[in-house]
Structures are given as C-alpha cells and as structure tokens.
Amino acid sequence: MDHQVRPLKLLFVCSRNRRRSLTAERLFDGVIAYEARSAGTQPSARVALTPGLIGWADIIFFMERSHLNRAQARFAEELQDKAVHILQIPDDYEFMQDELIHELRAKLENWIALPE
C-alpha cells in the first residue's frame, strides 16, 4: 500500500497580511512537503485570521509577540493545543524584500527544513 505523507500545514501571521506573512507564505509555493497560508490580526488584513485557519494549521508562526497576544485574546480555545512560534521579525520590510526573505529563512530553520 502506498502511504502518502500529507504536507505539513504552516500558517504565518502578521498584522495586515501584506508583507511579512505573505512573503513567508510565498517562500513555500510549490514545495511539496509544506502547505502554507498566511493571515493578519487586523480587521483591515488582506486575509483575516479565523478559527478555521487556526484549526487548519499544524504550526503557526507569528511575526511578533503582539500578534500572538491579539490572536490569544480572540481565539484562546482554538490556539490551546497548537504548535506556536514567535519569529521576532519587525514590520521593517517590503513584500518579498531580500532582507526579509533572508531573516525568515534564518528564523524558520529552527523549526522546519527549508526549501533551497
């Protein structure tokens, strides 16, 4: 029997889901071992964080502690048994900026194997 291993589901969260978390999601486009999505904690986010997204994810990466705090205030129950990590990446970058990609890769390799 062929047992296919399902991709690890990664969720990246920042404030507005326009630069940091969206860049992180794009790093995993086409990578078979992972499925990546991204969301924001602000009402104005491109994609807002929801209980459904939290439930979908195997691992959730928050860009800053404030994002985790906001998420816990609204979704404490959903986050209870989730693997959660804070990347400590400030909102100092543009979408897909080389320095942001470099920092994301450096921080993420603590928890997951990264695509080349």
PDB file of N, CA, C and O in Angstrom, residues 61 70 109:
ATOM      1  N   PHE A  61       3.207  30.406  12.895  1.00  0.00           N
ATOM      2  CA  PHE A  61       4.325  31.316  13.128  1.00  0.00           C
ATOM      3  C   PHE A  61       3.797  32.741  13.192  1.00  0.00           C
ATOM      4  O   PHE A  61       3.233  33.237  12.219  1.00  0.00           O
ATOM      5  N   ARG A  70      -2.774  39.235  20.379  1.00  0.00           N
ATOM      6  CA  ARG A  70      -4.067  39.568  19.767  1.00  0.00           C
ATOM      7  C   ARG A  70      -4.847  38.306  19.412  1.00  0.00           C
ATOM      8  O   ARG A  70      -6.049  38.217  19.630  1.00  0.00           O
ATOM      9  N   GLU A 109      14.440  28.093  10.086  1.00  0.00           N
ATOM     10  CA  GLU A 109      15.220  26.857  10.091  1.00  0.00           C
ATOM     11  C   GLU A 109      15.375  26.264  11.496  1.00  0.00           C
ATOM     12  O   GLU A 109      15.798  25.134  11.648  1.00  0.00           O
TER      13      GLU A 109
END
